[in-house]
Coordinates of C-alpha atoms and ligand atoms in Angstrom, one line a residue:
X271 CA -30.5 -77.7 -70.6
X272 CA -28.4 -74.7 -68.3
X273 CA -29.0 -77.3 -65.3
X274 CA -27.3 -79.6 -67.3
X275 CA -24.5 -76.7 -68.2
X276 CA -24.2 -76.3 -64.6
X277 CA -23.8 -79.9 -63.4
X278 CA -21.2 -80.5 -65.7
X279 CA -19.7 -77.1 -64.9
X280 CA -19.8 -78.4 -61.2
X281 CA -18.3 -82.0 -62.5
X282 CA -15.4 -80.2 -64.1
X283 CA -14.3 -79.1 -60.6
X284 CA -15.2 -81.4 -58.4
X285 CA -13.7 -84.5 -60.4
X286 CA -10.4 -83.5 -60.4
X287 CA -10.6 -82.3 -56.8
X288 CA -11.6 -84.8 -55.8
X289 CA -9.3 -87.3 -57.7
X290 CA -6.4 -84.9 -56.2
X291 CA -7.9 -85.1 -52.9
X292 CA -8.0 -89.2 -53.0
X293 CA -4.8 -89.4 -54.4
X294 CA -3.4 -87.2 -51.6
X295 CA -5.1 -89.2 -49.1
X296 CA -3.7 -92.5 -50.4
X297 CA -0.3 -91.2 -49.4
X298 CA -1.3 -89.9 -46.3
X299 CA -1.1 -86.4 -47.8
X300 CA -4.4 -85.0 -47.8
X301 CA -3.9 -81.3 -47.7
X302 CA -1.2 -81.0 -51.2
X303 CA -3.2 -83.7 -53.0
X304 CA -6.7 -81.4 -52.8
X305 CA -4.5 -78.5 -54.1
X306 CA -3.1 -80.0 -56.4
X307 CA -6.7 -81.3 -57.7
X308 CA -7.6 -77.5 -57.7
X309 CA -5.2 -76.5 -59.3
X310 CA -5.9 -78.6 -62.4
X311 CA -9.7 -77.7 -62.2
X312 CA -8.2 -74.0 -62.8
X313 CA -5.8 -74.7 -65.5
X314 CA -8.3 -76.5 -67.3
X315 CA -11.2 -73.4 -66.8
X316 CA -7.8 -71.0 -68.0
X317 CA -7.4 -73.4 -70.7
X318 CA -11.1 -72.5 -72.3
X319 CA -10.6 -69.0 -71.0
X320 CA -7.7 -68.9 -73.3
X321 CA -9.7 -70.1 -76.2
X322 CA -12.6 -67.7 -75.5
X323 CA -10.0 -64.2 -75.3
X324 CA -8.7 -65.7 -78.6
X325 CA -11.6 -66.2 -80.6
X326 CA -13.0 -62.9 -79.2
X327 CA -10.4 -61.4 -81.2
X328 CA -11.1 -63.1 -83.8
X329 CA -8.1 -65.9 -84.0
X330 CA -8.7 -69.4 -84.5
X331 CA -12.4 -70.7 -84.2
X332 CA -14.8 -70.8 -81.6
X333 CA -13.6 -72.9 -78.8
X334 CA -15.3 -76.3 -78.5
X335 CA -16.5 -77.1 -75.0
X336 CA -19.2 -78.7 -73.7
X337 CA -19.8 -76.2 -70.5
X338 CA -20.4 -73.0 -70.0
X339 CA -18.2 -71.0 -72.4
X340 CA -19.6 -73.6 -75.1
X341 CA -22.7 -72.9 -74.6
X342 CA -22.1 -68.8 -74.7
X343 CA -20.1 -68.8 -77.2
X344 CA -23.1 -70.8 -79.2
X345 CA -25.6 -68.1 -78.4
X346 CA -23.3 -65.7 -79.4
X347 CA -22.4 -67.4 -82.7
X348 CA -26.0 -67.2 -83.1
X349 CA -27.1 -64.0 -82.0
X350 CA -24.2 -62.8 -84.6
X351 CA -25.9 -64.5 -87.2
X352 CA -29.4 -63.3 -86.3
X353 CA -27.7 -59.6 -87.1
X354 CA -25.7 -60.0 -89.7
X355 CA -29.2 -61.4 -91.8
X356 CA -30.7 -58.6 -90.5
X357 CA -28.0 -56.2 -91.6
X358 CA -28.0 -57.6 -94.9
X359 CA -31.8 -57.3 -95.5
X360 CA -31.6 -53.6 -94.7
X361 CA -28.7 -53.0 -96.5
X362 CA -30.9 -54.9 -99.6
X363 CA -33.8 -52.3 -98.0
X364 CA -31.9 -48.9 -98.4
X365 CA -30.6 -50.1 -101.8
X366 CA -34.2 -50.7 -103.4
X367 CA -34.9 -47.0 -101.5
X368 CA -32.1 -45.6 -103.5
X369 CA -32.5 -47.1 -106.7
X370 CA -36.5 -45.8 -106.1
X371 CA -35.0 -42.5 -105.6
X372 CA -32.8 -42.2 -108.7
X373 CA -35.4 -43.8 -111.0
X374 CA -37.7 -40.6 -110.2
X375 CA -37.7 -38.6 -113.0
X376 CA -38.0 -35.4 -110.1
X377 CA -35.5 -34.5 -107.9
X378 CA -35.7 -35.2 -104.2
X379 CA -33.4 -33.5 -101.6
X380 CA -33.6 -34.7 -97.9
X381 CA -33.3 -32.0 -95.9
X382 CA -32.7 -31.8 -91.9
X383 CA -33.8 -29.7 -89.3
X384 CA -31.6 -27.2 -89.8
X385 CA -32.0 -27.2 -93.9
X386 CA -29.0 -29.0 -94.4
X387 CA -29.0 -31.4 -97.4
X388 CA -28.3 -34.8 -95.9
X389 CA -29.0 -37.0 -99.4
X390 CA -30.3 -36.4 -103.1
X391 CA -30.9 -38.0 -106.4
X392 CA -29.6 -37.8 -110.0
X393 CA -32.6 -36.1 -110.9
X394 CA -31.6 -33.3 -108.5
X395 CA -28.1 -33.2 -109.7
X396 CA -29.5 -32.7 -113.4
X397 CA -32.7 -30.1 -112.5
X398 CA -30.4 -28.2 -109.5
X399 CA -26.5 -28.4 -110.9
X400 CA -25.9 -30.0 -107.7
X401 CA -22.5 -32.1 -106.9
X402 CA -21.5 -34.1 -104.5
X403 CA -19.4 -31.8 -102.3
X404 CA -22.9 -30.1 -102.0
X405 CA -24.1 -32.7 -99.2
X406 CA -23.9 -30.9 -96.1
X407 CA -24.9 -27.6 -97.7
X408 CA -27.9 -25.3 -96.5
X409 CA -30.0 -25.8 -99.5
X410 CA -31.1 -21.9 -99.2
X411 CA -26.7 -21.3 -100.6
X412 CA -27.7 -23.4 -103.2
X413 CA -31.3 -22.0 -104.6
X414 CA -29.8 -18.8 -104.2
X415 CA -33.6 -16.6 -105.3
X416 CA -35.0 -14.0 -103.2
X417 CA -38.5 -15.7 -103.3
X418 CA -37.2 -19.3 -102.9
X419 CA -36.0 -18.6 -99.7
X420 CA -39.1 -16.4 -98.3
X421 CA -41.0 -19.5 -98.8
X422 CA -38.4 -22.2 -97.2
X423 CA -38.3 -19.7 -94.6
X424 CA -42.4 -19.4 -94.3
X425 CA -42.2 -22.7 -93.1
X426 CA -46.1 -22.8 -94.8
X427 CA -45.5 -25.9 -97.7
X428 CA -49.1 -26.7 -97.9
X429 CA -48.8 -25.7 -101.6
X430 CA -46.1 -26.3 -104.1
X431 CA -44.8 -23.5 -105.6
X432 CA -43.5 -22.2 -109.1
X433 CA -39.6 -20.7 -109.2
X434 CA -37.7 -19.5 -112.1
X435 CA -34.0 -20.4 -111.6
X436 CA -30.9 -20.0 -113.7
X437 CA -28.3 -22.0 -112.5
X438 CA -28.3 -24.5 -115.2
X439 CA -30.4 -22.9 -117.8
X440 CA -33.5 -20.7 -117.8
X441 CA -35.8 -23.1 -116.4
X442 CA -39.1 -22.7 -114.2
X443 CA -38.7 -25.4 -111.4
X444 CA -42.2 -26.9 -109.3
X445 CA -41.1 -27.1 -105.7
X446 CA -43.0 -28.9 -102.7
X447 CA -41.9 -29.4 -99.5
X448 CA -43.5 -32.3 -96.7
X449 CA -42.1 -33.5 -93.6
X450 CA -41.2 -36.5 -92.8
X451 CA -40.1 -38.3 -89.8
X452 CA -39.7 -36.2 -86.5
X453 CA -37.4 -33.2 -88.0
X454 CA -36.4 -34.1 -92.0
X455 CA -38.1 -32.2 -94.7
X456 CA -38.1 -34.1 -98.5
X457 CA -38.2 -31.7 -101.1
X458 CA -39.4 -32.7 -104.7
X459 CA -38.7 -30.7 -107.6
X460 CA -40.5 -30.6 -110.9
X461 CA -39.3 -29.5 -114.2
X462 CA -42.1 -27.4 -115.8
X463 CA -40.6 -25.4 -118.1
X464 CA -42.5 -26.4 -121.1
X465 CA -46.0 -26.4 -119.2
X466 CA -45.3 -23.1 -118.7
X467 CA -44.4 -21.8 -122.0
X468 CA -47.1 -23.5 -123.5
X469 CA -49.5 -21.9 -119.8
X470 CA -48.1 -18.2 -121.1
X471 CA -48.5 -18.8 -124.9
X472 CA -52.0 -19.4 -124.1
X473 CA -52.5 -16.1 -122.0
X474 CA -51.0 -14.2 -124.6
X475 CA -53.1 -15.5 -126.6
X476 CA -56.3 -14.8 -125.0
X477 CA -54.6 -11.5 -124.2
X478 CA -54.1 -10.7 -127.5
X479 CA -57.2 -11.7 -129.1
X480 CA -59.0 -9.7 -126.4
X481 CA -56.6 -6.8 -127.4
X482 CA -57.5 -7.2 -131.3
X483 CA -61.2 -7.0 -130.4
X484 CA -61.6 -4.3 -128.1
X485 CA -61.0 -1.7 -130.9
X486 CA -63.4 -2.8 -133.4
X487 CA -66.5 -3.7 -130.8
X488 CA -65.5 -0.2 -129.5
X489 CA -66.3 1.0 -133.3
X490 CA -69.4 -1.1 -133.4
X491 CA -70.6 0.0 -130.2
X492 CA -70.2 3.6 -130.9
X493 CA -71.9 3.5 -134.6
X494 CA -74.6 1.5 -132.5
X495 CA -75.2 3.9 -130.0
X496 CA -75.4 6.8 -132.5
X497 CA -77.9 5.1 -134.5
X498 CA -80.2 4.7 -131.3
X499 CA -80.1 8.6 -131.0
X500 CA -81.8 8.4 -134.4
X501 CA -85.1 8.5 -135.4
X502 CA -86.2 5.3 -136.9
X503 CA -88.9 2.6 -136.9
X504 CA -90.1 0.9 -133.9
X505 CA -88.9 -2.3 -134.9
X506 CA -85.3 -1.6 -136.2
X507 CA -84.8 0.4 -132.5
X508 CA -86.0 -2.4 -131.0
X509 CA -83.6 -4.8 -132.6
X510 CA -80.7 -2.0 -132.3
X511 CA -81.5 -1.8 -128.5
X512 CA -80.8 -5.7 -128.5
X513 CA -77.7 -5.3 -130.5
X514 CA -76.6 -2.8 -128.6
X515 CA -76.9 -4.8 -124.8
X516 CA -75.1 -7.6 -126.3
X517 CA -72.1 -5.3 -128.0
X518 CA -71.8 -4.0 -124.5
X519 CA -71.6 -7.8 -122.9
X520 CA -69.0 -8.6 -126.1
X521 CA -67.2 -5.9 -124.7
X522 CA -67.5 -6.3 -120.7
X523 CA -66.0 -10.1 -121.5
X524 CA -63.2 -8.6 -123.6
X525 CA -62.4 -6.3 -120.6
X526 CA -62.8 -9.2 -117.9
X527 CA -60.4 -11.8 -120.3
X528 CA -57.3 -8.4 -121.1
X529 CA -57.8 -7.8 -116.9
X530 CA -57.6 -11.7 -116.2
X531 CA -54.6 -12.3 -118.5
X532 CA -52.8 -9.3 -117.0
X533 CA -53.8 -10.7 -113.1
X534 CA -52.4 -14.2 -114.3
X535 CA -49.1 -13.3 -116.2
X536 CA -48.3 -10.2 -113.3
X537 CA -45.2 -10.8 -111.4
X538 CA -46.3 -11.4 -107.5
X539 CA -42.5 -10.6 -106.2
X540 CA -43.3 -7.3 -105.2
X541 CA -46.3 -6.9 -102.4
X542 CA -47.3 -3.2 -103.6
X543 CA -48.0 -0.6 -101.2
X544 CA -50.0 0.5 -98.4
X545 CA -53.5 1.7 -98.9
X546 CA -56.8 2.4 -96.4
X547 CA -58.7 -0.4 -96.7
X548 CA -61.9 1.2 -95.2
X549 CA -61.6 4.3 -97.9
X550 CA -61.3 2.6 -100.4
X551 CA -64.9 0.1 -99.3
X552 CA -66.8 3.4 -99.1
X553 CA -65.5 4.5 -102.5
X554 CA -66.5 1.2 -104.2
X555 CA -69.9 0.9 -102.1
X556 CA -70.6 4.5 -103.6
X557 CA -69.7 4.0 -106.9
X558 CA -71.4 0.8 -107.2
X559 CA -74.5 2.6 -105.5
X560 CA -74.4 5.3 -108.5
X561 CA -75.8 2.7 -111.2
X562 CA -77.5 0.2 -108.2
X563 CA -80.2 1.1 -106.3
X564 CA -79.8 -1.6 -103.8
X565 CA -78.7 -0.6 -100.4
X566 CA -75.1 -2.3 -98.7
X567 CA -74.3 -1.9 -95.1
X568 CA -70.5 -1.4 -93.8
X569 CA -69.7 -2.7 -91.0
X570 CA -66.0 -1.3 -90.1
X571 CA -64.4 -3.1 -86.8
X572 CA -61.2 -2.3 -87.3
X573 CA -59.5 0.6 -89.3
X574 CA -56.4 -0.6 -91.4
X575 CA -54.1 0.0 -94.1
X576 CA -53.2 -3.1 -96.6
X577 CA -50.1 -3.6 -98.4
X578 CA -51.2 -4.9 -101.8
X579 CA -52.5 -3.2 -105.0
X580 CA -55.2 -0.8 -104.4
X581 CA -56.7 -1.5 -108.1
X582 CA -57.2 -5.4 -107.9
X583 CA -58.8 -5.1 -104.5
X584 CA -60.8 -2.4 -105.6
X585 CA -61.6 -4.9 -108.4
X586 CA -62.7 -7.8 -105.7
X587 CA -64.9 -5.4 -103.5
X588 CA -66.6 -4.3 -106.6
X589 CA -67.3 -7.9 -108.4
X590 CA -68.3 -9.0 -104.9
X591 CA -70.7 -6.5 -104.3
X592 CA -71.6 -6.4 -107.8
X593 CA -72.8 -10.1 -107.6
X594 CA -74.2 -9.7 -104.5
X595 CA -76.7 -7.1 -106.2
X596 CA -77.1 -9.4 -109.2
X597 CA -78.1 -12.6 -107.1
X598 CA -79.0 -11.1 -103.6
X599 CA -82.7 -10.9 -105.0
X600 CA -84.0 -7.3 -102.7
X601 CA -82.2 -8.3 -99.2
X602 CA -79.6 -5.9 -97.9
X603 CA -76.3 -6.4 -98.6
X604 CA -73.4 -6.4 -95.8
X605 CA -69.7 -5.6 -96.3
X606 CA -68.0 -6.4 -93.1
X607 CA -64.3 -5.9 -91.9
X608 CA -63.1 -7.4 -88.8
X609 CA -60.1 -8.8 -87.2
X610 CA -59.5 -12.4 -87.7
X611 CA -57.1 -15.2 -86.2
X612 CA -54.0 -14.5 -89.0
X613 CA -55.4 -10.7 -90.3
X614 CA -58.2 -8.8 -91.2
X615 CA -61.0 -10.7 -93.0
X616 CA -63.3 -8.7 -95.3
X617 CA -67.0 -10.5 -96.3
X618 CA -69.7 -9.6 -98.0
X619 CA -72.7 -11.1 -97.5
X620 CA -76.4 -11.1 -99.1
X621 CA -79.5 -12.8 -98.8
X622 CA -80.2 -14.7 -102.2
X623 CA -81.4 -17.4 -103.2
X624 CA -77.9 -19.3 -102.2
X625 CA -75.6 -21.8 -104.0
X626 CA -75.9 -25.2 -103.7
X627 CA -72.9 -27.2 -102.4
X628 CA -71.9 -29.2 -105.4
X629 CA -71.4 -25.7 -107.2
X630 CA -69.0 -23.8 -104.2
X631 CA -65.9 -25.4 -105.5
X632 CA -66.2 -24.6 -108.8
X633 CA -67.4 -20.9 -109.0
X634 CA -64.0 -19.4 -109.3
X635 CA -63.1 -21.0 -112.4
X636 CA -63.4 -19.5 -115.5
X637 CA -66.7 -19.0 -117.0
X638 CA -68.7 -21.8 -114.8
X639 CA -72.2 -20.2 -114.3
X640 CA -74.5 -22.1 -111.7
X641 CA -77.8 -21.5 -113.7
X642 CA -77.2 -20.1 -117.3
X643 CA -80.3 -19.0 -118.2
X644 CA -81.2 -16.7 -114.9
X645 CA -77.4 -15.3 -115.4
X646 CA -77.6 -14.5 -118.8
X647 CA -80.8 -12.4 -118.0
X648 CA -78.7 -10.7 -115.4
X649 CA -75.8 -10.2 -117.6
X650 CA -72.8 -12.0 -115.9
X651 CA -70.0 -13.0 -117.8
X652 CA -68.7 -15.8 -115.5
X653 CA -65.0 -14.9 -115.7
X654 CA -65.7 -12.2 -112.0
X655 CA -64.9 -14.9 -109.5
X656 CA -62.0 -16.0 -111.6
X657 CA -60.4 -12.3 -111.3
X658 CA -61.3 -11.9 -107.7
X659 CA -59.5 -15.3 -106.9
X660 CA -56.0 -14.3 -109.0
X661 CA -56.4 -11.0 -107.1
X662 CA -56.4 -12.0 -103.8
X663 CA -54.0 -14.5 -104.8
X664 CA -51.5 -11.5 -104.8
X665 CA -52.6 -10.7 -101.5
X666 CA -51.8 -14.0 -99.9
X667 CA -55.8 -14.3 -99.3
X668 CA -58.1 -17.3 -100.3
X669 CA -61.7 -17.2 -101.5
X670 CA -63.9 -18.6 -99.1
X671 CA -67.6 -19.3 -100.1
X672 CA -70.4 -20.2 -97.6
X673 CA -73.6 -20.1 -98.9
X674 CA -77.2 -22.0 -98.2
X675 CA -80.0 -22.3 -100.4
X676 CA -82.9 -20.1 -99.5
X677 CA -80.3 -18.4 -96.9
X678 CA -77.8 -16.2 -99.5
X679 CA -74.5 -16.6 -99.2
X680 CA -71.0 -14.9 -97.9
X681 CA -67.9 -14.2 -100.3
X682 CA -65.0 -13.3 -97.7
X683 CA -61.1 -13.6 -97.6
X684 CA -58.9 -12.7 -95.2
X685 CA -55.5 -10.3 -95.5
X686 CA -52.6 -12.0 -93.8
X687 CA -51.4 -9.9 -90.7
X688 CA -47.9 -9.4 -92.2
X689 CA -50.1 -7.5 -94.7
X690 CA -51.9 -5.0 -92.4
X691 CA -51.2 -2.1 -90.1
X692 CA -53.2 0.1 -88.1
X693 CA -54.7 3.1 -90.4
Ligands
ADP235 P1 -70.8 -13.7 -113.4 O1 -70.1 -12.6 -114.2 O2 -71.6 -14.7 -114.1 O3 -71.5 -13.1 -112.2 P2 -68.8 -14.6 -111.5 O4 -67.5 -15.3 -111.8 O5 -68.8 -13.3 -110.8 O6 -69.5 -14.5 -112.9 O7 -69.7 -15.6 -110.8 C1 -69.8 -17.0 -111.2 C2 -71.2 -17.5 -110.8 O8 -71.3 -17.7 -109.4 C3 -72.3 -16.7 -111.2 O9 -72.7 -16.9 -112.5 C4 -73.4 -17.1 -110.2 O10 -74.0 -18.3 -110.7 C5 -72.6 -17.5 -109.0 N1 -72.6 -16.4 -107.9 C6 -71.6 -15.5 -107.7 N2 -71.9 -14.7 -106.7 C7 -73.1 -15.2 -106.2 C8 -74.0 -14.8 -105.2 N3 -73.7 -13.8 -104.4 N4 -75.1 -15.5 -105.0 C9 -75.4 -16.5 -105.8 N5 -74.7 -16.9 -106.8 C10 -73.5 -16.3 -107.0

């Protein structure tokens, strides 16, 4: 087909040429007759040069010709055409992505590199106040709370996290962060308010049922213990000696549910102060060893202070190597502390009967017991690895749990650097 464009082309000059040519030649004037079939051939090229300027700029309509220009101007017709469709289906594309985004019932910011919100939905407008002159803005002027930007700044969003802002209302806002694409962030945020009211009417709840209780077991306990110092038959001391281990359990679980209501509902903004981590092991391993006759080994690498609260961790150390004297069967129990990649992790290890997989994720929540009856004989409430999580929550650590059957296990978490300095 472009040969055929290109013989015609040729035609287009050569036929008037050479009828200018002939013509000249007829009258024995060669030479001006050849020009003067030239110069037609050029007019008539200007002539659909002309056309093509004028329809480039978008006068009249594409010029009709059967050579060259016609058949550019075709593909270009249709190459237009190829785009505009194209245009138009992702015009149709980011409309459907928009309406998407304003049906949510969260609010989603698009943020850039920089933190700058580039879009947002209605949802954000009604959870966040914003408007529209707030495109463009850092979205740290907006959320204007301390602890909002700590985390944007973090740059850690593995984890959504709970904020209580004020700009609208008094409301308690679920943010998460992802990114997306090479350098955008999307951040969703959740109304959850009333999942939090009804989360804190609960814990005061517990909280203050546990309150209402410790005062009369306290009284029980007391007249119990009093009557044990009496004289009396064999059989009523035995059953008072039962009465009395289980008004003590009553009462241990009554102390574990005030201290885990007071972990949860504890405001984490402030990160406490500096204390010797190493002191504070020895105190616990010697206290502990005053009722225990098992034996723990320290093993100190490194000597550090943490920044934290010296009374929850002394509450992990001692529930970790309380259970590891519980379940560690005779074997010798290890506290270590050692530097690790991000901080300074802390394990303690014993040599128990282990855990089997299916139970690791589950130990921390609240009363889950791997085997009831053995527990029950050595007195565990099931609420310890609850309290030890909530506490190292405060510290920025994690529980982590490795454990084998037959081959005991290890309970260690580790103190984020930003956390620790040297002793
Ligand atoms: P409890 O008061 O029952 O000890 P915890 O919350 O401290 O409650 O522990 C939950 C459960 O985890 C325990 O009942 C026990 O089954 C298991 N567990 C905890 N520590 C160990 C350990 N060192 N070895 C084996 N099992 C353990």
């Amino acid at each position: 087909m472009q040969q055929g464009i290109w013989q015609r082309e040729l035609l287009r000059v050569a036929v008037p040429v050479g009828l200018g040519l002939a013509a000249g030649w007829s009258v024995d004037y060669p030479l001006p007759g050849l020009l003067v079939g030239m110069a037609a051939a050029h007019a008539m090229s200007l002539r659909a040069m002309a056309n093509l300027y004028r329809w480039s700029h978008r006068f009249g309509s594409p010029p009709q010709d059967s050579g060259l220009v016609g058949y550019s101007v075709d593909r270009i017709v249709r190459r237009e055409k190829n785009l505009r469709s194209k245009l138009s289906q992702q015009a149709r594309q980011l409309r459907r992505y928009n309406e998407g985004l304003e049906s949510l019932q969260d609010g989603v910011l698009i943020i850039d590199a920089e933190g700058y919100i580039t879009n947002f939905n209605s949802a954000a407008v009604r959870l966040l106040g914003l408007r529209n002159e707030d495109l463009g803005q850092h979205v740290k002027n907006l959320l204007r709370t301390p602890k909002f930007t700590k985390y944007f700044d973090r740059g850690d969003y593995s984890k959504a996290q709970q904020f209580d802002f004020n700009h609208v209302r008094p409301q308690t806002l679920m943010v998460q962060i992802t990114q997306f694409g090479v350098d955008q962030k999307v951040m969703l945020v959740r109304d959850v308010t009333e999942r939090k009211r009804v989360e804190t009417m609960r814990q005061n709840f517990i909280a203050d049922v546990s309150h209402e209780l410790r005062t009369p077991l306290t009284v029980i306990n007391g007249y119990l213990e009093m009557l044990q110092d009496m004289e009396l038959p064999a059989s009523l001391n035995k059953a008072l000696g039962q009465m009395s281990s289980q008004g003590e359990r009553m009462q241990s679980l009554v102390n574990d549910l005030i201290e885990l209501s007071r972990l949860e509902s504890a405001n984490s903004d402030s990160a406490g102060d500096y204390f010797n981590l190493q002191h504070l092991a020895h105190s616990v391993i010697d206290q502990l060893q005053s009722y225990d006759h098992n034996t723990v080994s320290l093993q100190c690498e490194v000597d550090v202070e943490v920044q934290g609260f010296v009374d929850e961790m002394r509450t992990v150390l001692s529930n970790l190597l309380t259970n590891a004297y519980k379940y560690g069967g005779d074997g010798e129990v290890q506290l270590t502390i050692e530097n690790a990649a991000h901080g300074v992790r802390v394990s303690v290890s014993d040599q128990g009967d282990g855990i089997a997989a299916e139970h690791l994720t589950r130990l921390t929540e609240r009363f889950y017991r791997v085997d009831d009856s053995r527990e029950s004989s050595v007195g565990g409430s099931g609420l310890g690895l609850a309290i030890t999580k909530h506490a190292l929550e405060h510290h920025g650590a994690q529980l982590e749990i490795e454990s084998e059957i037959g081959k005991g296990s290890t309970f260690s978490f580790v103190i984020p650097a930003e956390r620790v300095q040297p002793a």
